[in-house]
């Protein structure tokens, strides 16, 4: 891996972005990647620099709601990604007015999470976890796990938890994560 600040390109002072993109591209070139995966769309402009330097296909993963103005700025014309990935059909639908900037054939839904039929479950530790959390066997546990920052919409999870808790006393809610530095 390579740690890099990935600064956004700035027309007034492009040197930091160009210098960092060149360093990442030089490192990546030695490893012969087949494509670039931009894991969060908010750093997509930096990934575009890498695409120009490495001449590789660029995949962009949208991790939260995008507005039309952002999509037009980031994805219009020559900046269109080779593939745009959504984490759910609902997320794609919520961003539909913005997403049409990218051709539909280049958009794909790749759900987050594990296929438990393939990877199994951690059933052996279930009872111990429930005891540690003081959750009984007849309670339903609903959780979210992410970085604790506004863009992850933790407040929506809390609102949902409050509504469900008011109707169903046998539901426990868990938030896992930490604040971003």
mmCIF file of C-alpha atoms in Angstrom:
data_model
loop_
_atom_site.group_PDB
_atom_site.id
_atom_site.type_symbol
_atom_site.label_atom_id
_atom_site.label_comp_id
_atom_site.label_asym_id
_atom_site.label_seq_id
_atom_site.Cartn_x
_atom_site.Cartn_y
_atom_site.Cartn_z
ATOM 1 C CA UNK A 1 0.000 0.000 0.000
ATOM 2 C CA UNK A 2 0.915 3.622 -0.331
ATOM 3 C CA UNK A 3 -0.189 6.470 1.929
ATOM 4 C CA UNK A 4 -0.783 9.742 0.126
ATOM 5 C CA UNK A 5 -2.821 12.873 0.977
ATOM 6 C CA UNK A 6 -4.417 12.868 -2.516
ATOM 7 C CA UNK A 7 -4.935 16.642 -2.683
ATOM 8 C CA UNK A 8 -7.626 17.867 -5.033
ATOM 9 C CA UNK A 9 -6.341 19.608 -8.160
ATOM 10 C CA UNK A 10 -6.363 23.393 -7.889
ATOM 11 C CA UNK A 11 -6.089 25.576 -10.999
ATOM 12 C CA UNK A 12 -4.337 28.316 -9.043
ATOM 13 C CA UNK A 13 -1.738 25.991 -7.497
ATOM 14 C CA UNK A 14 -1.774 22.556 -9.243
ATOM 15 C CA UNK A 15 1.705 21.467 -8.142
ATOM 16 C CA UNK A 16 0.736 19.569 -4.940
ATOM 17 C CA UNK A 17 -1.891 17.469 -6.731
ATOM 18 C CA UNK A 18 0.322 16.814 -9.752
ATOM 19 C CA UNK A 19 3.337 15.937 -7.593
ATOM 20 C CA UNK A 20 1.339 13.518 -5.429
ATOM 21 C CA UNK A 21 -0.390 11.932 -8.428
ATOM 22 C CA UNK A 22 2.988 11.432 -10.119
ATOM 23 C CA UNK A 23 4.357 9.756 -6.953
ATOM 24 C CA UNK A 24 1.370 7.391 -6.699
ATOM 25 C CA UNK A 25 1.462 6.656 -10.433
ATOM 26 C CA UNK A 26 5.179 5.858 -10.311
ATOM 27 C CA UNK A 27 4.599 3.510 -7.359
ATOM 28 C CA UNK A 28 1.563 1.883 -9.033
ATOM 29 C CA UNK A 29 3.257 1.485 -12.420
ATOM 30 C CA UNK A 30 5.870 -0.819 -10.869
ATOM 31 C CA UNK A 31 3.029 -3.085 -9.669
ATOM 32 C CA UNK A 32 1.249 -3.216 -13.049
ATOM 33 C CA UNK A 33 -2.376 -2.611 -12.017
ATOM 34 C CA UNK A 34 -5.174 -3.307 -14.495
ATOM 35 C CA UNK A 35 -7.465 -0.503 -13.348
ATOM 36 C CA UNK A 36 -7.837 2.290 -10.793
ATOM 37 C CA UNK A 37 -10.537 1.952 -8.122
ATOM 38 C CA UNK A 38 -11.533 5.270 -6.579
ATOM 39 C CA UNK A 39 -13.113 4.011 -3.356
ATOM 40 C CA UNK A 40 -14.854 7.284 -2.453
ATOM 41 C CA UNK A 41 -16.211 9.656 -5.093
ATOM 42 C CA UNK A 42 -15.108 12.776 -3.211
ATOM 43 C CA UNK A 43 -11.476 12.070 -4.205
ATOM 44 C CA UNK A 44 -12.391 11.317 -7.832
ATOM 45 C CA UNK A 45 -10.616 14.422 -9.225
ATOM 46 C CA UNK A 46 -7.324 13.042 -7.877
ATOM 47 C CA UNK A 47 -8.097 9.653 -9.456
ATOM 48 C CA UNK A 48 -8.576 11.427 -12.798
ATOM 49 C CA UNK A 49 -4.971 12.611 -12.582
ATOM 50 C CA UNK A 50 -3.879 9.017 -12.008
ATOM 51 C CA UNK A 51 -5.920 7.856 -15.002
ATOM 52 C CA UNK A 52 -4.117 10.361 -17.216
ATOM 53 C CA UNK A 53 -0.715 9.282 -15.936
ATOM 54 C CA UNK A 54 -1.334 5.513 -15.918
ATOM 55 C CA UNK A 55 -3.744 5.288 -18.901
ATOM 56 C CA UNK A 56 -5.897 2.720 -17.094
ATOM 57 C CA UNK A 57 -9.667 2.243 -16.741
ATOM 58 C CA UNK A 58 -11.096 4.140 -13.771
ATOM 59 C CA UNK A 59 -13.843 2.796 -11.521
ATOM 60 C CA UNK A 60 -15.507 5.194 -9.075
ATOM 61 C CA UNK A 61 -17.463 3.960 -6.051
ATOM 62 C CA UNK A 62 -20.153 6.342 -4.784
ATOM 63 C CA UNK A 63 -20.381 5.980 -1.014
ATOM 64 C CA UNK A 64 -23.012 8.573 -0.131
ATOM 65 C CA UNK A 65 -25.601 10.821 -1.764
ATOM 66 C CA UNK A 66 -24.368 12.902 -4.692
ATOM 67 C CA UNK A 67 -25.888 16.071 -6.069
ATOM 68 C CA UNK A 68 -26.263 16.836 -9.777
ATOM 69 C CA UNK A 69 -23.811 19.748 -9.606
ATOM 70 C CA UNK A 70 -21.100 17.433 -8.266
ATOM 71 C CA UNK A 71 -21.776 14.813 -10.961
ATOM 72 C CA UNK A 72 -21.635 17.386 -13.734
ATOM 73 C CA UNK A 73 -18.389 18.791 -12.333
ATOM 74 C CA UNK A 74 -16.752 15.410 -11.694
ATOM 75 C CA UNK A 75 -18.115 13.072 -14.391
ATOM 76 C CA UNK A 76 -19.070 15.186 -17.439
ATOM 77 C CA UNK A 77 -17.395 14.634 -20.835
ATOM 78 C CA UNK A 78 -13.857 13.220 -20.767
ATOM 79 C CA UNK A 79 -14.064 12.858 -16.979
ATOM 80 C CA UNK A 80 -16.721 10.110 -17.131
ATOM 81 C CA UNK A 81 -15.624 6.986 -15.199
ATOM 82 C CA UNK A 82 -15.341 3.666 -16.992
ATOM 83 C CA UNK A 83 -17.662 2.305 -14.300
ATOM 84 C CA UNK A 84 -19.683 3.992 -11.566
ATOM 85 C CA UNK A 85 -20.509 1.741 -8.619
ATOM 86 C CA UNK A 86 -23.422 2.196 -6.201
ATOM 87 C CA UNK A 87 -23.730 0.434 -2.834
ATOM 88 C CA UNK A 88 -27.472 -0.238 -3.234
ATOM 89 C CA UNK A 89 -30.366 0.155 -5.660
ATOM 90 C CA UNK A 90 -31.937 2.607 -3.194
ATOM 91 C CA UNK A 91 -28.806 4.776 -3.207
ATOM 92 C CA UNK A 92 -28.779 4.833 -7.000
ATOM 93 C CA UNK A 93 -32.487 5.712 -7.068
ATOM 94 C CA UNK A 94 -31.982 8.501 -4.490
ATOM 95 C CA UNK A 95 -29.318 10.012 -6.769
ATOM 96 C CA UNK A 96 -31.168 9.390 -10.057
ATOM 97 C CA UNK A 97 -31.370 13.039 -11.129
ATOM 98 C CA UNK A 98 -27.612 13.378 -10.658
ATOM 99 C CA UNK A 99 -26.599 9.950 -11.911
ATOM 100 C CA UNK A 100 -27.863 10.427 -15.472
ATOM 101 C CA UNK A 101 -24.657 12.373 -16.155
ATOM 102 C CA UNK A 102 -22.975 8.940 -16.429
ATOM 103 C CA UNK A 103 -24.376 6.577 -19.086
ATOM 104 C CA UNK A 104 -26.587 3.866 -17.539
ATOM 105 C CA UNK A 105 -24.492 1.111 -19.137
ATOM 106 C CA UNK A 106 -21.545 2.259 -17.002
ATOM 107 C CA UNK A 107 -23.480 2.160 -13.717
ATOM 108 C CA UNK A 108 -23.522 -0.959 -11.519
ATOM 109 C CA UNK A 109 -24.826 -1.853 -8.061
ATOM 110 C CA UNK A 110 -22.290 -3.655 -5.865
ATOM 111 C CA UNK A 111 -23.901 -4.231 -2.455
ATOM 112 C CA UNK A 112 -21.826 -3.901 0.676
ATOM 113 C CA UNK A 113 -21.527 -6.795 3.089
ATOM 114 C CA UNK A 114 -20.693 -10.453 3.009
ATOM 115 C CA UNK A 115 -22.562 -13.288 1.353
ATOM 116 C CA UNK A 116 -23.044 -15.441 4.449
ATOM 117 C CA UNK A 117 -23.772 -18.524 2.345
ATOM 118 C CA UNK A 118 -20.205 -18.227 1.040
ATOM 119 C CA UNK A 119 -18.341 -16.865 4.055
ATOM 120 C CA UNK A 120 -20.378 -18.386 6.901
ATOM 121 C CA UNK A 121 -21.363 -16.709 10.126
ATOM 122 C CA UNK A 122 -19.814 -16.070 13.489
ATOM 123 C CA UNK A 123 -22.543 -18.079 15.206
ATOM 124 C CA UNK A 124 -20.173 -19.529 17.796
ATOM 125 C CA UNK A 125 -19.593 -16.086 19.363
ATOM 126 C CA UNK A 126 -23.216 -14.944 19.141
ATOM 127 C CA UNK A 127 -24.218 -15.953 22.666
ATOM 128 C CA UNK A 128 -21.151 -14.418 24.290
ATOM 129 C CA UNK A 129 -21.656 -11.118 22.437
ATOM 130 C CA UNK A 130 -25.309 -11.014 23.503
ATOM 131 C CA UNK A 131 -24.299 -11.654 27.137
ATOM 132 C CA UNK A 132 -21.686 -8.873 27.002
ATOM 133 C CA UNK A 133 -24.256 -6.458 25.562
ATOM 134 C CA UNK A 134 -27.001 -7.612 27.980
ATOM 135 C CA UNK A 135 -29.243 -8.558 25.050
ATOM 136 C CA UNK A 136 -31.629 -11.486 25.468
ATOM 137 C CA UNK A 137 -32.219 -14.203 22.866
ATOM 138 C CA UNK A 138 -35.677 -12.867 21.996
ATOM 139 C CA UNK A 139 -34.408 -9.354 21.179
ATOM 140 C CA UNK A 140 -33.548 -8.219 17.669
ATOM 141 C CA UNK A 141 -30.246 -6.357 17.310
ATOM 142 C CA UNK A 142 -29.980 -3.728 14.567
ATOM 143 C CA UNK A 143 -26.603 -2.144 13.979
ATOM 144 C CA UNK A 144 -24.576 0.176 11.819
ATOM 145 C CA UNK A 145 -20.818 0.276 11.453
ATOM 146 C CA UNK A 146 -18.936 3.145 9.834
ATOM 147 C CA UNK A 147 -16.733 6.113 10.451
ATOM 148 C CA UNK A 148 -18.622 8.512 12.701
ATOM 149 C CA UNK A 149 -18.926 11.605 10.557
ATOM 150 C CA UNK A 150 -21.921 13.568 9.261
ATOM 151 C CA UNK A 151 -21.748 12.258 5.712
ATOM 152 C CA UNK A 152 -22.459 8.708 6.963
ATOM 153 C CA UNK A 153 -25.929 9.850 8.106
ATOM 154 C CA UNK A 154 -25.683 8.360 11.601
ATOM 155 C CA UNK A 155 -28.464 10.757 12.653
ATOM 156 C CA UNK A 156 -30.815 8.897 10.265
ATOM 157 C CA UNK A 157 -29.966 5.619 12.020
ATOM 158 C CA UNK A 158 -30.659 7.243 15.410
ATOM 159 C CA UNK A 159 -33.999 8.608 14.167
ATOM 160 C CA UNK A 160 -34.948 5.159 12.852
ATOM 161 C CA UNK A 161 -33.876 3.565 16.147
ATOM 162 C CA UNK A 162 -36.030 5.996 18.156
ATOM 163 C CA UNK A 163 -39.093 5.318 15.981
ATOM 164 C CA UNK A 164 -38.700 1.543 16.114
ATOM 165 C CA UNK A 165 -37.918 1.526 19.846
ATOM 166 C CA UNK A 166 -41.165 3.432 20.498
ATOM 167 C CA UNK A 167 -43.124 0.659 18.745
ATOM 168 C CA UNK A 168 -41.078 -2.451 19.601
ATOM 169 C CA UNK A 169 -39.560 -2.923 23.047
ATOM 170 C CA UNK A 170 -37.565 -6.016 22.031
ATOM 171 C CA UNK A 171 -35.184 -4.217 19.654
ATOM 172 C CA UNK A 172 -31.669 -3.126 20.574
ATOM 173 C CA UNK A 173 -29.627 -0.721 18.461
ATOM 174 C CA UNK A 174 -25.844 -0.683 18.159
ATOM 175 C CA UNK A 175 -23.534 1.889 16.574
ATOM 176 C CA UNK A 176 -19.963 0.784 15.888
ATOM 177 C CA UNK A 177 -17.275 3.112 14.673
ATOM 178 C CA UNK A 178 -15.014 5.943 15.617
ATOM 179 C CA UNK A 179 -14.675 9.607 14.772
ATOM 180 C CA UNK A 180 -12.420 10.440 11.843
ATOM 181 C CA UNK A 181 -9.246 12.359 12.745
#
